[in-house]
Amino acid sequence: MSIKPKLVTLLAVFDGTDGDDHISGTEAADQFNGGLGNDKLYGRGGDDVLDGGAGDDQLNGGLGADRMVGGAGNDIYIVDNIGDRVVEASGGGIDTVKSSVSFSLGGSFIENLTLTGDGRIDGTGNSLSNTLIGNRAANTLYGLGGNDVIDGGFGADTMYGGTGNDTYYVDNLMDRVIENAGEGTDTVRSSVTFTLSDHVENLTLTGTARSGSGNALNNTLRGESTGVALYGLGGDDRLEGSATHGSLLDGGTGADMMIGGLGNDTYYVDNVGDRIVETGNGGVDTVYSSISFNLGGGFANNITLGDLESDTPQLDLNGLGNSLDNILIGNNGRNRLEGKAGKDELYGHGGDDTLLAGDGTDLLFGGEGNDYLDGGLGNDRMEGGAGDDWLVARGYNNIMTGGEGIDRFEIRARASSSITDFRPGEDYILISAAVFGGGLYAGMDLEEEDFYQPDGGPATGDHGRLVYTQGVPGWGSSLHLDPDGSGPEAGITITLITGGAPLLEDIIIVA
């Protein structure tokens, strides 16, 4: 049978029952002993002495300088006077002080402190693992020892964790977190943009927080919101972007691990020890790298090497793709870009670049410099750009544009490759003897009888015959191999040509 709480208003000394007592005192100095049960003791005025006894008690001394003893159980103390004293013994439960004045848990065995009201007051923990919570004003909270949880509330708060592995909650751009060296591994959970102060290791952005930065330590940075940006700065950092939205992850100068999610993530790489972790179906991801970088067996898609706008000398960097559809962009140094499998786009920019595509349908653009472009297998489009470029066709239906400069077009496939801007007397066509046969061999000296146009009569040479056929204006012409002299109709198409007719000296036979 439950005991009905008993409400008493009195003066001086009163002992409660074994039940749940509600005891309210007078304006004088009262003394209560709650006894057993979950009691509520309210002293009102005067310097009261409240002893909750066993049970989960709530003790409120009122306006005076009160002494409150919780006893066994999880007790709550209401403090409103700087002269209030709270007494707890070891093993007396998990206890909380709610204070509207500055308060220190001191040497007591009380775990938690919550500041109330709107005043600018301070709170201090003890050697235990405390939870300290501020009010709406700007508070200063000191955790001291233990693994503390510190939440300043809505104001511009200053939080000191002390020794132990502390956790801070930040919700104001002006909040400050202060730790000293060697005081544990600490974590900030912030709902606003935040930069870790010295000696704080970890940061988790919550809610709609969009940007977080580390420090010189080995940080772990996590973001949960849409479009989050994480910057590791120094140290060997671990950056974990949003699981569902695109993130920007920049580990800084250390050997960092950057983990994306399902969105379109952007990574910045500047250390050979940097690692990128992506899963399949994780969006279209881009790596900006100031060093040579290999996408390897990962699931990132694109690489941009260096900073094209930088005034500093450009490094000679390399980019290696993977089996996905990659976009590889070089800098103004000498780059080697290799696309592997997939439908790739390779952009060399400045420098004498080497662009190597794989098996897919690829786009290669050399940019400035004397570039080497090899389309690999597949239907590729190659543009040399400025400079003296070398374009190699290995797949079917390659389209080659040399651009400015003296260009070489090397044909290594019996397929319908096309040259869009051939300039007689400047550019060269290189024909692979191993691919086309017909009596051709590497380094052979072509003579007049080996090369002809149909309207100029057949060739009479003993080895393979090369035939240039003028096409209909606007449709281009073609270069054929006619090994038996029967005419181009029965021959092998080497390449289609738009531009002028090649001269004998424009054709080179290679292995």
PDB file of C-alpha atoms in Angstrom, residues 13 37 140 143 201 211 301 372:
ATOM      1  CA  VAL A  13      12.876  20.742  13.600  1.00  0.00           C
ATOM      2  CA  GLY A  37      11.181   7.933   0.474  1.00  0.00           C
ATOM      3  CA  THR A 140      32.282  30.374 -17.726  1.00  0.00           C
ATOM      4  CA  GLY A 143      35.239  20.932 -15.624  1.00  0.00           C
ATOM      5  CA  GLU A 201      41.374  16.661 -30.746  1.00  0.00           C
ATOM      6  CA  SER A 211      32.170  24.323 -41.748  1.00  0.00           C
ATOM      7  CA  ASN A 301      36.005   9.916 -60.198  1.00  0.00           C
ATOM      8  CA  TYR A 372      51.663  13.093 -76.488  1.00  0.00           C
TER       9      TYR A 372
END
